[in-house]
Amino acid sequence: MKERLYLFDTTLRDGAQTTGVDFSVEDKRRIAQVVDDLGLDYVEGGYPGANDTDTAFFAAPPKFRHARLTAFGMTKRAGRSVDNDAGFQALLQSGSQAICLVAKSWDYHVRVALGISTEENIEGVSQSVKAVIASGREAMLDCEHFFDGYKGNRVHALAVAKAAYDAGARWVVLCDTNGGTLPHEVEAIVSDVAKVIPGTHLGIHTHNDTENAVANTLMAVRAGCRQIQGTLNGLGERCGNANLTSIIPTLLLKSEFADRFDTGVTPDRLSKLTHASRVLDEILNRAPFRHAPYVGESAFATKAGIHASAILKDPDTYEHVTPEAIGNQRRVLVSKQAGKSNVLDALARIGMSVDKDDPRVGQLLDEVKAREAQGYAYEAAEASFELLARRILGNVPRFFSVDSFRVMVERRHNARGELVTVSEAIVKVYINGDVEPLWSVAEGNGPVNALDSALRKDLGRYQKHIADIELVDYKVRILTGGTEAVTRVLVESLCTKTGERWFTVGVSPNIIDASFEALLDSINFKLVRDNAVVEHHAAIPGAAE
C-alpha cells in the first residue's frame, strides 16, 4: 500500500514576499481556487490581522473542494498568556481550518532576537499548539531556521520540534529558512529527526538560495517527511521557495516516488498544472519563464533537425515525461499537430465536447496560434477563449454592434479651483432588431472606467443581463517597445448576483482599443452564459461586435 504525501501551498504568503509582487484580495482568491483545483491538501492564506489584505481574505475566503484553509502566525509572545496575546487571538478567530505557527528553533535567535531562555521558548510552543487544538483547529509548527539551529544546538532544535509534537501538533515542519542547506545535509538531519518524531508528522519547507529547494524537498521525503510545502512557480523572497510546479509532477511521474506515494493530485488534475502556472503569471502581469521545467513553453521544444526527426518517430526516448500529462505540449517546428491536444483539453474544461478529428479543431488551433503571435494569451482569459471557440465551432449570436466610441480626458480646474482630471466616454450602439442607435455617455475614474460605464449604461433589452456585472480588476502589459508598442489588457469581471468571475483579453497598439475589446468580450460572455434571446439583426456596415 502506498504512503500518503500531503501538499501544502504557501503561494499566498511566501509568494507575496517576492520582490515586485503585491497580491490584491481578488488575486489571492483567484490563486487559491487554482491551487484547490489541482487537488492540494492545504492552502495557506496569509497572516490574518497582520495586514488589511490578509484580514479581508480570511473574512471572505473562497470555498474549497479539496484544500484546507490555513492561517499562518506566531506562537504566543513571551511574558503573555495565550488569552492576552492579541495577535494569537486573531489567528484563533480567523475562520481557518488549520493554523501553522512559526517558532524559533535556533537557540541563537531565541537568545538574541527574542531575549528569552530556551526553556521559555519551548514552553511557549507547547502552550500555543495546545491552544490551537483546543479551538478545534489542526495545529502545525513551522520550525524557523531548523537546519541552522540543528547544526548549532541539536538538542534545542529537537526539543522545540518534540514539544510541538507532544502537544498534539499534526505537523512539525522543518524549515530551511535561509536556503543554505545542501541535499546531503537535509537527508541526514531529517533522518535523525524522524527517530524522534514519526515521519507521518514531519513536513519540509525549503528556500532556493542555493538552487537546491526542489532537491532538498525530495531528499527530505526520502528521509521521512510526509508533508511538502512550496509555492507555484517557486515564488518567494530572495531566490524563492521550493517550486511546486516541479515537485508535483516529479512525485507523480517519476517511478521512485510514484511507486511509493499517493497525493491528492490525480492524473486529471495534474494535466491542469501548466494552465495553473500560466494563470499565476498572468495575475502577476509577467511573462511566463519559457525554460521552466515541466510547464515552460520550451520544456518540450526541439528545433528542426536530427532530434526533431527522432522525436516525431519515438518521443518516449527523447522526453523524460509525456508533456500532455502536465498540460504542456511538444513543440517541434516540423509538426503541424503540436498543440491540438491542448485545444481539446481547453474545450473540455469549458464543457465543449468535440471529436479530435473534427477539422474545426485545427481551424481553432490555427486561429489561436495566429492570435498568440499578435500578443493574445488565453491561459488566464478563459472567457475570451470560450467566445473564440464558440464562434469557430458553434455560434455566438451578435447581440449588439458598436458603431463607434470616443473617449476624452480633460485636465481642468473645478468650481473650487482644484486641479482635476475628468474622463468622459461616448458609445454608439445598435441593438439587434433596432434601426435607431443608442447613445450612452458616462464619466469615470480614468478613460477605461468611463468607457466601461458608458458601454454598460444602456444595452436596451439586454440591460437586465449585464446590470449585475462589475469590473473588479484590470491589468496591462506592454508586449513590444517603441512608440507603436503592442499592449495586452486583461480584465476580470464579476457577477455580483452569482459570484461568478471571468477573464477576458484584448490586444492592440492602442491601450484604449485593447481595453474596449476586453470589455466587449466580458459583456458578450455574460449574454452567452445567460442564453440571452436574440432578435433579427439590423446589419450596420463596418460595426464591431
XYZ file of C-alpha atoms in Angstrom:
545
model
C 0.000 0.000 0.000
C 1.312 3.463 -0.933
C 2.062 6.104 1.681
C 0.230 9.426 1.547
C 2.120 12.657 0.886
C 0.379 15.916 1.810
C 0.935 19.046 -0.280
C 0.874 22.473 1.342
C 0.785 25.614 -0.819
C 2.283 28.827 0.581
C 1.989 30.972 -2.557
C -0.373 33.459 -0.923
C 2.050 34.108 1.955
C 5.603 33.206 0.950
C 4.846 34.156 -2.649
C 3.593 37.561 -1.525
C 7.071 38.259 -0.132
C 8.562 38.111 -3.633
C 10.128 41.373 -4.754
C 7.664 43.155 -7.039
C 4.666 41.002 -6.071
C 1.683 42.633 -4.389
C -1.423 40.445 -4.328
C -4.834 42.054 -4.080
C -7.617 40.256 -2.221
C -9.108 39.239 -5.576
C -5.714 37.943 -6.743
C -5.448 35.776 -3.640
C -8.908 34.326 -4.085
C -8.227 33.509 -7.723
C -4.867 31.850 -6.957
C -6.353 29.907 -4.050
C -9.028 28.452 -6.312
C -6.442 27.496 -8.940
C -4.403 25.677 -6.280
C -7.501 23.972 -4.916
C -8.401 22.755 -8.413
C -5.031 20.988 -8.552
C -6.036 18.930 -5.525
C -3.561 20.226 -2.934
C -4.298 19.485 0.719
C -3.584 22.871 2.310
C -3.728 26.474 1.135
C -2.028 28.935 3.442
C -3.986 32.162 3.036
C -1.642 34.506 4.892
C -1.358 36.111 8.311
C -4.789 37.331 9.489
C -4.538 40.546 11.462
C -1.083 41.390 10.112
C -2.331 43.483 7.162
C -5.599 44.577 5.579
C -5.303 42.264 2.560
C -4.842 39.058 4.566
C -7.529 40.076 7.050
C -10.003 40.727 4.225
C -9.113 37.413 2.562
C -9.874 35.435 5.709
C -13.067 37.419 6.267
C -14.476 36.084 2.975
C -12.319 33.184 1.726
C -13.186 31.187 -1.390
C -14.927 27.853 -0.976
C -12.575 24.925 -1.446
C -13.391 21.480 -2.799
C -10.158 19.811 -1.717
C -7.866 22.057 0.324
C -7.987 23.106 3.958
C -7.695 26.850 4.513
C -4.702 27.503 6.756
C -3.764 30.629 8.687
C -0.154 31.493 9.457
C 1.056 33.296 12.568
C 3.415 33.384 15.503
C 3.291 31.411 18.699
C 2.247 33.465 21.707
C 4.646 36.164 22.780
C 6.880 35.583 25.791
C 5.565 37.070 29.016
C 1.925 36.906 27.855
C -0.717 34.272 28.186
C -2.466 32.856 25.138
C -5.647 34.724 26.074
C -3.795 38.035 26.430
C -1.990 37.944 23.087
C -3.994 39.915 20.504
C -2.030 38.560 17.545
C -2.524 34.974 18.619
C -6.220 35.524 19.250
C -6.595 36.925 15.712
C -5.413 33.539 14.442
C -7.994 31.699 16.509
C -10.727 33.991 15.191
C -9.695 33.757 11.531
C -12.159 31.079 10.480
C -9.403 28.855 9.116
C -9.490 25.085 9.385
C -5.823 24.808 10.296
C -3.205 27.080 11.813
C 0.518 26.954 11.063
C 2.515 28.602 13.851
C 6.092 29.739 13.434
C 8.624 29.416 16.250
C 12.347 29.918 16.707
C 14.225 26.622 16.672
C 17.745 28.091 16.640
C 18.888 28.836 20.172
C 20.939 31.784 18.920
C 17.777 33.526 17.705
C 15.971 32.670 20.916
C 18.624 34.411 22.974
C 19.376 37.356 20.656
C 16.105 38.067 18.796
C 13.579 37.053 21.464
C 15.731 37.717 24.510
C 14.302 34.780 26.427
C 15.572 31.437 27.688
C 15.339 28.265 25.635
C 13.030 26.846 28.298
C 10.592 29.760 27.876
C 10.676 29.279 24.117
C 9.830 25.581 24.335
C 7.035 26.231 26.849
C 5.552 28.906 24.580
C 5.499 26.418 21.697
C 3.707 23.829 23.786
C 1.081 26.248 25.113
C 0.409 27.713 21.665
C -0.076 24.349 19.972
C -2.426 23.208 22.729
C -4.480 26.402 22.368
C -4.888 25.840 18.625
C -6.043 22.269 19.201
C -8.441 23.414 21.926
C -10.033 25.776 19.391
C -10.865 22.794 17.186
C -8.235 23.531 14.528
C -5.492 21.414 13.085
C -2.197 22.613 14.536
C 1.176 22.801 12.804
C 4.510 24.255 13.822
C 6.955 25.734 11.332
C 10.384 25.393 12.953
C 12.138 28.501 11.653
C 15.833 28.099 10.741
C 15.608 24.485 11.870
C 18.619 23.202 9.936
C 20.858 26.032 11.136
C 19.525 25.523 14.643
C 20.201 21.796 14.442
C 23.808 22.421 13.398
C 24.257 24.959 16.196
C 22.457 23.138 19.005
C 20.925 19.819 18.061
C 19.401 19.268 21.492
C 17.407 22.521 21.495
C 16.255 22.220 17.887
C 14.945 18.713 18.510
C 13.366 19.831 21.795
C 11.343 22.552 20.019
C 10.113 20.090 17.405
C 9.354 17.418 20.021
C 7.463 19.923 22.205
C 5.094 20.699 19.334
C 4.585 17.004 18.572
C 3.988 16.094 22.208
C 1.470 18.955 22.477
C -0.544 17.381 19.656
C 0.659 19.147 16.504
C -0.465 17.325 13.370
C 2.622 18.520 11.528
C 6.071 19.638 12.636
C 7.592 21.410 9.649
C 11.377 21.665 9.305
C 12.246 24.938 7.600
C 15.447 25.783 5.737
C 14.702 29.479 6.157
C 17.833 30.964 4.595
C 18.053 28.326 1.873
C 21.664 27.458 2.686
C 21.370 23.760 3.491
C 22.543 21.220 0.897
C 20.718 17.990 -0.107
C 23.023 15.553 1.686
C 22.670 17.604 4.889
C 18.884 17.653 4.601
C 18.740 13.882 4.203
C 20.984 13.255 7.219
C 19.226 15.741 9.520
C 15.687 14.677 8.593
C 16.657 11.037 9.107
C 17.821 11.904 12.611
C 14.655 13.906 13.421
C 12.495 11.016 12.183
C 13.920 8.903 15.023
C 12.281 11.326 17.478
C 9.131 12.354 15.565
C 7.331 9.962 13.181
C 7.712 10.909 9.525
C 3.919 10.903 9.208
C 4.030 14.092 11.298
C 7.057 15.732 9.656
C 6.949 18.402 6.979
C 9.617 20.143 4.894
C 9.774 23.831 3.883
C 12.781 24.860 1.807
C 14.051 28.041 0.167
C 16.024 28.203 -3.066
C 19.090 30.271 -2.244
C 21.494 27.550 -3.444
C 19.177 26.401 -6.287
C 18.513 23.250 -4.236
C 14.983 23.805 -2.872
C 13.391 21.102 -5.045
C 16.271 18.683 -4.467
C 16.204 19.357 -0.721
C 12.464 18.706 -0.644
C 12.783 15.386 -2.453
C 15.647 14.314 -0.182
C 13.517 15.181 2.861
C 10.730 12.962 1.522
C 13.200 10.115 1.034
C 14.372 10.635 4.618
C 10.864 10.540 6.093
C 8.919 13.820 5.677
C 5.341 13.346 4.534
C 4.203 16.942 4.161
C 5.687 19.184 1.464
C 5.436 22.962 1.493
C 6.127 25.146 -1.527
C 4.790 27.735 -3.942
C 3.541 27.800 -7.507
C 6.364 28.720 -9.901
C 8.742 28.863 -6.935
C 7.660 32.346 -5.824
C 9.195 33.602 -2.593
C 11.516 36.117 -1.009
C 15.107 36.404 -2.206
C 15.582 33.432 -4.589
C 12.195 31.866 -3.982
C 10.728 28.758 -2.350
C 10.529 25.121 -3.361
C 8.738 25.079 -6.710
C 5.551 23.008 -6.559
C 5.226 23.078 -10.345
C 8.417 20.993 -10.449
C 7.850 18.932 -7.296
C 4.305 17.752 -8.040
C 4.967 16.168 -11.457
C 8.172 14.613 -10.135
C 6.193 12.929 -7.366
C 3.544 11.664 -9.768
C 5.581 10.809 -12.852
C 8.925 9.553 -11.557
C 8.762 5.907 -10.501
C 10.917 6.269 -7.379
C 8.181 8.432 -5.850
C 5.107 7.424 -7.862
C 5.521 3.755 -6.880
C 5.724 4.594 -3.170
C 3.450 7.575 -2.609
C -0.017 8.934 -3.284
C -1.062 12.592 -3.252
C -4.355 14.419 -3.699
C -3.300 15.337 -7.244
C -4.898 12.905 -9.677
C -3.637 12.482 -13.257
C -6.589 14.559 -14.445
C -5.697 17.385 -12.055
C -2.024 17.130 -12.976
C -2.982 17.931 -16.569
C -4.058 21.384 -15.316
C -0.605 22.203 -13.919
C 0.723 24.170 -16.906
C -2.523 26.125 -17.021
C -2.237 26.928 -13.291
C 1.358 28.078 -13.699
C 0.478 30.458 -16.514
C -2.637 31.779 -14.790
C -0.404 32.832 -11.899
C 1.957 34.613 -14.286
C -0.959 36.457 -15.888
C -2.227 37.535 -12.471
C 1.278 38.806 -11.691
C 1.272 40.551 -15.085
C 4.548 38.997 -16.149
C 5.721 36.774 -18.974
C 5.994 33.056 -18.103
C 9.531 31.681 -17.847
C 9.886 29.840 -21.156
C 12.511 27.399 -19.866
C 10.768 26.387 -16.630
C 10.904 22.611 -16.066
C 7.695 20.734 -16.947
C 5.486 23.804 -17.558
C 7.680 26.142 -19.610
C 6.901 26.786 -23.257
C 10.332 25.413 -24.154
C 10.256 22.480 -21.716
C 9.404 20.100 -24.580
C 10.623 22.180 -27.502
C 13.111 20.964 -30.099
C 14.432 22.743 -33.161
C 14.110 21.067 -36.536
C 16.934 18.637 -37.277
C 18.075 15.212 -36.132
C 16.397 15.474 -32.699
C 13.154 16.738 -34.183
C 13.008 13.844 -36.623
C 13.734 11.313 -33.888
C 11.159 12.793 -31.501
C 8.432 12.511 -34.103
C 9.250 8.812 -34.521
C 9.832 7.896 -30.876
C 9.085 10.723 -28.385
C 9.271 8.464 -25.305
C 13.020 8.044 -25.635
C 13.701 11.760 -26.043
C 11.295 13.217 -23.456
C 11.583 12.309 -19.788
C 7.769 12.546 -19.325
C 4.793 12.961 -21.627
C 4.118 16.715 -21.964
C 0.334 16.225 -22.098
C 0.469 14.689 -18.607
C 1.094 18.140 -17.138
C -0.969 20.032 -19.678
C 2.001 21.136 -21.742
C 2.735 20.352 -25.368
C 5.518 19.154 -27.589
C 6.876 21.892 -29.804
C 8.581 20.546 -32.920
C 8.783 23.057 -35.711
C 8.114 20.476 -38.427
C 4.957 19.148 -36.717
C 1.568 20.636 -37.534
C -0.068 18.563 -34.776
C 1.632 20.418 -31.905
C -0.942 21.927 -29.587
C -4.050 20.059 -30.757
C -4.391 18.128 -27.501
C -4.159 21.357 -25.541
C -7.038 22.856 -27.502
C -9.112 19.724 -26.868
C -8.285 19.919 -23.158
C -9.257 23.590 -23.070
C -12.548 22.809 -24.844
C -13.271 20.063 -22.339
C -12.689 22.496 -19.459
C -15.426 24.789 -20.789
C -17.807 21.918 -21.424
C -17.479 21.690 -25.222
C -17.144 18.104 -26.418
C -15.577 17.924 -29.879
C -14.232 14.951 -31.810
C -10.448 15.130 -32.073
C -10.684 14.620 -35.835
C -13.157 17.455 -36.356
C -11.468 19.773 -38.904
C -12.742 22.780 -36.969
C -10.359 21.875 -34.130
C -7.441 22.517 -36.460
C -9.076 25.742 -37.576
C -9.411 26.850 -33.967
C -5.797 25.884 -33.259
C -4.574 27.912 -36.239
C -6.632 30.893 -35.081
C -5.275 30.654 -31.530
C -1.683 30.461 -32.828
C -2.243 33.435 -35.116
C -3.684 35.452 -32.273
C -0.894 34.455 -29.898
C 1.562 35.738 -32.488
C -0.243 39.073 -32.257
C 0.063 39.107 -28.467
C -3.077 37.367 -27.207
C -2.781 34.950 -24.272
C -5.695 32.730 -23.323
C -4.264 30.852 -20.338
C -5.900 33.259 -17.896
C -8.569 34.658 -20.245
C -10.834 31.614 -20.348
C -13.922 33.659 -21.232
C -12.305 35.153 -24.350
C -11.120 31.692 -25.385
C -14.621 30.288 -24.934
C -16.104 33.031 -27.134
C -13.453 32.416 -29.791
C -14.080 28.664 -29.682
C -17.839 29.047 -29.874
C -17.520 31.394 -32.849
C -15.479 28.830 -34.750
C -17.046 25.583 -33.512
C -20.586 26.742 -32.951
C -22.319 30.067 -32.931
C -22.122 33.214 -30.832
C -25.062 35.496 -31.588
C -24.425 39.110 -32.419
C -26.363 40.689 -29.587
C -25.334 44.245 -30.381
C -22.994 46.212 -32.611
C -20.778 49.103 -31.554
C -20.738 51.635 -34.365
C -18.263 53.986 -32.700
C -16.880 55.212 -29.393
C -14.970 58.246 -28.236
C -13.042 58.877 -25.031
C -11.967 62.295 -23.815
C -9.631 63.130 -20.951
C -9.524 66.698 -19.724
C -7.418 68.267 -17.016
C -9.010 71.403 -15.637
C -9.833 73.411 -12.515
C -13.178 72.633 -10.926
C -15.549 75.133 -9.297
C -13.461 75.100 -6.112
C -10.271 75.857 -8.001
C -8.883 72.337 -7.615
C -6.943 70.807 -10.485
C -8.768 67.628 -11.532
C -8.656 65.153 -14.415
C -12.021 64.211 -15.877
C -12.631 61.258 -18.236
C -15.733 61.023 -20.388
C -16.766 58.347 -22.874
C -19.445 58.256 -25.582
C -20.548 54.967 -27.146
C -22.901 54.495 -30.124
C -24.542 51.062 -30.070
C -27.033 49.281 -32.322
C -29.126 46.588 -30.647
C -30.184 43.675 -32.831
C -33.572 44.396 -34.368
C -33.378 48.132 -33.730
C -32.892 50.680 -36.502
C -32.095 53.641 -34.274
C -28.813 53.626 -32.306
C -28.456 54.005 -28.574
C -26.094 56.723 -27.388
C -24.523 56.394 -23.948
C -22.383 58.965 -22.186
C -20.598 58.404 -18.884
C -17.824 59.831 -16.766
C -15.384 57.647 -14.923
C -12.264 57.375 -12.841
C -9.996 57.236 -15.858
C -10.714 56.557 -19.537
C -11.223 52.787 -19.190
C -13.659 53.141 -16.314
C -15.565 55.809 -18.277
C -15.697 53.575 -21.345
C -16.859 50.608 -19.269
C -19.590 52.693 -17.635
C -20.801 54.078 -20.951
C -20.857 50.666 -22.637
C -22.894 49.113 -19.822
C -25.128 52.102 -19.204
C -27.839 51.140 -21.682
C -27.970 47.990 -23.786
C -31.714 48.087 -24.254
C -33.365 44.698 -23.883
C -30.072 43.158 -22.722
C -29.605 45.549 -19.828
C -31.136 43.126 -17.328
C -28.397 40.613 -18.144
C -25.499 42.985 -17.543
C -26.836 45.087 -14.676
C -25.024 42.890 -12.154
C -21.621 42.938 -13.915
C -18.772 44.639 -12.098
C -15.241 45.216 -13.397
C -13.031 44.133 -10.491
C -9.516 44.003 -11.927
C -7.579 45.421 -14.863
C -4.021 44.590 -15.877
C -1.912 45.994 -18.711
C 1.249 44.540 -20.220
C 3.376 46.228 -22.844
C 4.450 43.443 -25.208
C 6.794 45.356 -27.528
C 8.805 48.510 -27.093
C 8.866 51.732 -29.062
C 6.252 54.341 -29.843
C 3.988 51.754 -31.521
C 4.124 49.236 -28.688
C 1.559 46.430 -28.665
C -0.472 46.355 -25.471
C -2.305 43.422 -23.892
C -5.121 44.110 -21.440
C -6.578 41.506 -19.084
C -9.936 42.332 -17.486
C -11.594 40.456 -14.622
C -15.368 40.769 -14.328
C -17.704 39.718 -11.538
C -21.393 38.846 -11.475
C -22.468 40.304 -8.147
C -25.576 38.121 -8.112
C -23.912 34.715 -8.534
C -20.297 35.472 -7.563
C -19.023 34.061 -10.872
C -15.824 35.611 -12.203
C -14.410 35.559 -15.703
C -11.375 36.934 -17.518
C -11.180 38.479 -20.964
C -8.296 39.785 -23.061
C -7.760 42.485 -25.661
C -4.699 43.345 -27.753
C -3.930 46.493 -29.735
C -1.235 49.133 -30.210
C -3.823 51.458 -28.608
C -4.408 50.752 -24.911
C -7.976 52.083 -25.025
C -8.823 49.918 -28.018
C -7.341 46.844 -26.293
C -9.342 47.655 -23.176
C -12.534 48.076 -25.169
C -12.042 44.689 -26.847
C -11.690 43.001 -23.455
C -14.791 44.835 -22.163
C -16.819 43.733 -25.201
C -15.818 40.122 -24.638
C -16.834 40.406 -20.994
C -20.348 41.553 -21.852
C -20.805 39.076 -24.703
C -19.653 36.259 -22.433
C -22.291 37.178 -19.852
C -25.009 37.301 -22.510
C -23.977 33.891 -23.846
C -23.969 32.407 -20.340
C -27.439 33.844 -19.691
C -28.746 32.471 -23.007
C -29.993 35.942 -23.895
C -32.634 35.930 -26.635
C -31.540 37.452 -29.944
C -33.964 39.129 -32.329
C -33.402 39.871 -36.015
C -30.140 41.735 -36.573
C -30.159 45.043 -38.389
C -26.797 44.985 -40.135
C -24.634 48.042 -39.607
C -21.834 48.347 -42.167
C -18.434 48.300 -40.506
C -19.850 47.957 -36.999
C -17.938 45.948 -34.401
C -19.493 43.295 -32.197
